[in-house]
Amino acid sequence: MERTLLLLKPDAVQRGLVGRIIDRVEAKGLKIVGLKMLAIPREIAERMYAEHEGKDFHAPLMEFVCSGPAVAMVVEGLDAIAAVRRLLGNTNAREAAAGTVRGDFAMSRRHNLTHGSDSPASAEREIALFFTPEEMLDYQPTMDAWIYGRLADGERT
Ligand code: IDP
Ligand code: MG
């Protein structure tokens, strides 16, 4: 199982889309193991987007993600990092496929509602910026066997 950070940016909160986005995560069969609402501190935003420092969109991006309440989640599942990124869609929401969160609900390259970790290393680093180990819960959804199937040897696929 993999864990990934999923962030609902301030535009998702302001536009009242938090529930609809979380609904897609749950309906997909992904498991939410951590969830909180917060105003992202500038320092956390800078560390989260360190890879984009120096780019022309960095300063407005910082201002945007720190502009109001956001929702941070840790989402768990098989190949959860890639699965969440596919649910979110292309960075430029205008080009994102219909059926994705950005494709269905957004029209901007910056105001694209969400952030999802892009690799196991980013996921580990980003989760630690927002959650302590105690804030993430271990539990076994009873429907997991129906989401993944379960063979006699316990393999999931
Ligand atoms: P991602 O969120 O799909 O991983 P990144 O390239 O990592 O996309 O960019 C981080 C965030 O910076 C994007 O989600 C978006 O909010 C913003 N961003 C990326 N590229 C641009 C751009 O060209 N113009 C304005 N904002 C951008
Ligand atoms: Mg990124």
Short mmCIF file of C-alpha atoms and ligand atoms in Angstrom, two decimals:
data_model
loop_
_atom_site.label_atom_id
_atom_site.label_comp_id
_atom_site.label_asym_id
_atom_site.label_seq_id
_atom_site.Cartn_x
_atom_site.Cartn_y
_atom_site.Cartn_z
CA MET A 1 0.00 0.00 0.00
CA GLU A 2 1.15 3.50 -0.80
CA ARG A 3 0.32 6.78 0.90
CA THR A 4 0.12 10.16 -0.82
CA LEU A 5 -0.62 13.75 0.17
CA LEU A 6 -3.75 15.20 -1.36
CA LEU A 7 -4.30 18.88 -0.79
CA LEU A 8 -7.51 20.74 -1.58
CA LYS A 9 -6.32 24.26 -2.27
CA PRO A 10 -8.12 27.42 -1.09
CA ASP A 11 -10.14 27.65 -4.32
CA ALA A 12 -11.69 24.23 -3.58
CA VAL A 13 -12.79 25.45 -0.14
CA GLN A 14 -14.04 28.83 -1.37
CA ARG A 15 -15.95 27.24 -4.24
CA GLY A 16 -17.62 24.69 -2.01
CA LEU A 17 -16.11 21.70 -3.84
CA VAL A 18 -14.49 19.95 -0.87
CA GLY A 19 -17.26 17.40 -0.49
CA ARG A 20 -17.47 16.60 -4.18
CA ILE A 21 -13.71 16.04 -4.44
CA ILE A 22 -13.58 13.87 -1.32
CA ASP A 23 -16.55 11.95 -2.70
CA ARG A 24 -14.51 10.99 -5.78
CA VAL A 25 -11.58 9.82 -3.63
CA GLU A 26 -13.88 7.62 -1.54
CA ALA A 27 -15.88 6.34 -4.49
CA LYS A 28 -12.67 5.30 -6.23
CA GLY A 29 -11.91 2.98 -3.33
CA LEU A 30 -9.02 4.98 -1.90
CA LYS A 31 -8.77 5.14 1.88
CA ILE A 32 -8.48 8.44 3.75
CA VAL A 33 -6.13 7.91 6.70
CA GLY A 34 -5.58 11.56 7.65
CA LEU A 35 -7.61 14.72 7.14
CA LYS A 36 -7.46 18.28 8.43
CA MET A 37 -8.50 21.80 7.53
CA LEU A 38 -5.86 24.47 7.91
CA ALA A 39 -4.51 27.76 6.63
CA ILE A 40 -1.23 26.63 5.07
CA PRO A 41 1.67 28.52 6.69
CA ARG A 42 3.96 30.26 4.21
CA GLU A 43 6.95 28.25 5.40
CA ILE A 44 5.18 24.94 4.71
CA ALA A 45 4.08 26.13 1.27
CA GLU A 46 7.65 27.11 0.42
CA ARG A 47 8.97 23.73 1.50
CA MET A 48 6.23 21.92 -0.34
CA TYR A 49 6.93 23.76 -3.59
CA ALA A 50 10.71 24.08 -3.21
CA GLU A 51 11.17 22.45 -6.64
CA HIS A 52 9.42 25.44 -8.25
CA GLU A 53 11.50 28.14 -6.60
CA GLY A 54 12.79 30.59 -9.18
CA LYS A 55 10.00 29.89 -11.67
CA ASP A 56 7.78 32.76 -12.79
CA PHE A 57 4.66 31.22 -11.25
CA HIS A 58 6.29 30.57 -7.84
CA ALA A 59 5.39 33.84 -6.06
CA PRO A 60 1.73 33.92 -7.19
CA LEU A 61 1.49 30.22 -6.34
CA MET A 62 2.67 30.89 -2.76
CA GLU A 63 0.17 33.72 -2.42
CA PHE A 64 -2.63 31.53 -3.78
CA VAL A 65 -2.06 28.43 -1.63
CA CYS A 66 -1.74 30.59 1.50
CA SER A 67 -4.76 32.77 0.67
CA GLY A 68 -7.33 30.95 2.79
CA PRO A 69 -8.29 27.66 4.40
CA ALA A 70 -7.24 24.47 2.67
CA VAL A 71 -7.83 20.78 3.34
CA ALA A 72 -4.96 18.33 3.67
CA MET A 73 -5.46 14.59 3.36
CA VAL A 74 -3.35 11.48 3.43
CA VAL A 75 -4.79 8.93 1.04
CA GLU A 76 -3.81 5.27 1.00
CA GLY A 77 -4.19 2.54 -1.58
CA LEU A 78 -2.38 0.31 -4.06
CA ASP A 79 -0.39 2.66 -6.32
CA ALA A 80 -2.21 5.54 -4.60
CA ILE A 81 0.28 8.20 -5.77
CA ALA A 82 -0.40 7.66 -9.48
CA ALA A 83 -4.08 6.85 -8.91
CA VAL A 84 -4.68 10.18 -7.15
CA ARG A 85 -2.77 12.12 -9.83
CA ARG A 86 -4.98 10.49 -12.47
CA LEU A 87 -8.11 11.46 -10.53
CA LEU A 88 -6.87 15.08 -10.43
CA GLY A 89 -5.95 15.40 -14.10
CA ASN A 90 -3.61 17.69 -16.03
CA THR A 91 -2.05 20.64 -14.17
CA ASN A 92 -3.59 23.05 -16.67
CA ALA A 93 -7.25 22.52 -15.84
CA ARG A 94 -8.36 23.74 -19.26
CA GLU A 95 -6.56 20.78 -20.79
CA ALA A 96 -7.48 18.25 -18.12
CA ALA A 97 -9.61 15.36 -19.31
CA ALA A 98 -13.32 15.37 -18.58
CA GLY A 99 -13.94 12.98 -15.71
CA THR A 100 -11.00 14.30 -13.70
CA VAL A 101 -11.39 16.78 -10.83
CA ARG A 102 -9.56 19.54 -12.67
CA GLY A 103 -11.19 18.65 -15.99
CA ASP A 104 -14.67 18.79 -14.54
CA PHE A 105 -14.42 21.66 -12.06
CA ALA A 106 -11.64 24.09 -13.05
CA MET A 107 -10.47 26.33 -15.88
CA SER A 108 -7.10 27.65 -14.67
CA ARG A 109 -3.49 26.58 -14.72
CA ARG A 110 -2.95 27.95 -11.20
CA HIS A 111 -6.38 27.70 -9.63
CA ASN A 112 -6.61 23.97 -10.26
CA LEU A 113 -8.18 23.02 -6.90
CA THR A 114 -5.77 20.31 -5.84
CA HIS A 115 -2.27 19.05 -5.22
CA GLY A 116 -1.21 15.40 -5.31
CA SER A 117 2.28 14.08 -4.56
CA ASP A 118 4.12 12.98 -7.70
CA SER A 119 6.51 10.27 -6.42
CA PRO A 120 7.12 8.10 -3.35
CA ALA A 121 9.89 10.46 -2.20
CA SER A 122 7.65 13.55 -2.59
CA ALA A 123 4.79 11.79 -0.86
CA GLU A 124 6.91 10.94 2.17
CA ARG A 125 8.35 14.46 2.38
CA GLU A 126 5.01 16.21 1.84
CA ILE A 127 3.03 14.03 4.24
CA ALA A 128 5.57 14.85 6.96
CA LEU A 129 5.05 18.59 6.34
CA PHE A 130 1.36 18.29 7.23
CA PHE A 131 0.85 15.25 9.46
CA THR A 132 2.49 13.67 12.48
CA PRO A 133 2.45 9.85 12.55
CA GLU A 134 -0.23 10.00 15.29
CA GLU A 135 -2.52 12.01 13.04
CA MET A 136 -2.70 9.15 10.53
CA LEU A 137 -4.97 6.27 11.39
CA ASP A 138 -4.52 2.60 10.65
CA TYR A 139 -7.74 0.80 9.98
CA GLN A 140 -9.09 -1.88 7.69
CA PRO A 141 -12.18 -0.90 5.72
CA THR A 142 -14.46 -3.91 5.69
CA MET A 143 -15.13 -3.45 1.97
CA ASP A 144 -11.45 -3.69 0.97
CA ALA A 145 -11.89 -7.26 -0.19
CA TRP A 146 -14.50 -6.03 -2.66
CA ILE A 147 -12.37 -3.11 -3.83
CA TYR A 148 -9.23 -5.07 -4.56
CA GLY A 149 -10.42 -8.65 -4.48
CA ARG A 150 -8.58 -11.00 -2.22
CA LEU A 151 -7.10 -14.28 -3.22
CA ALA A 152 -6.64 -17.15 -0.81
CA ASP A 153 -2.96 -16.26 -0.33
CA GLY A 154 -3.84 -12.70 0.64
CA GLU A 155 -2.55 -11.19 -2.59
CA ARG A 156 -4.35 -8.08 -3.74
CA THR A 157 -4.49 -7.00 -7.31
P1 IDP B 1 0.94 19.67 -10.28
O1 IDP B 1 0.14 20.37 -9.20
O2 IDP B 1 0.04 19.10 -11.33
O3 IDP B 1 1.94 18.68 -9.75
P2 IDP B 1 3.22 21.41 -10.79
O4 IDP B 1 3.89 21.55 -12.11
O5 IDP B 1 3.94 20.69 -9.71
O6 IDP B 1 1.77 20.81 -11.05
O7 IDP B 1 2.91 22.90 -10.28
C1 IDP B 1 2.49 23.14 -8.97
C2 IDP B 1 1.32 24.10 -8.98
O8 IDP B 1 1.78 25.37 -9.48
C3 IDP B 1 0.18 23.73 -9.95
O9 IDP B 1 -0.73 22.82 -9.38
C4 IDP B 1 -0.44 25.08 -10.22
O10 IDP B 1 -1.29 25.49 -9.14
C5 IDP B 1 0.76 25.97 -10.26
N1 IDP B 1 1.30 26.11 -11.63
C6 IDP B 1 2.03 25.22 -12.33
N2 IDP B 1 2.38 25.67 -13.54
C7 IDP B 1 1.84 26.90 -13.62
C8 IDP B 1 1.86 27.91 -14.65
O11 IDP B 1 2.42 27.74 -15.73
N3 IDP B 1 1.19 29.06 -14.37
C9 IDP B 1 0.57 29.27 -13.18
N4 IDP B 1 0.55 28.37 -12.18
C10 IDP B 1 1.16 27.19 -12.40
MG MG B 2 3.66 19.00 -8.62
#
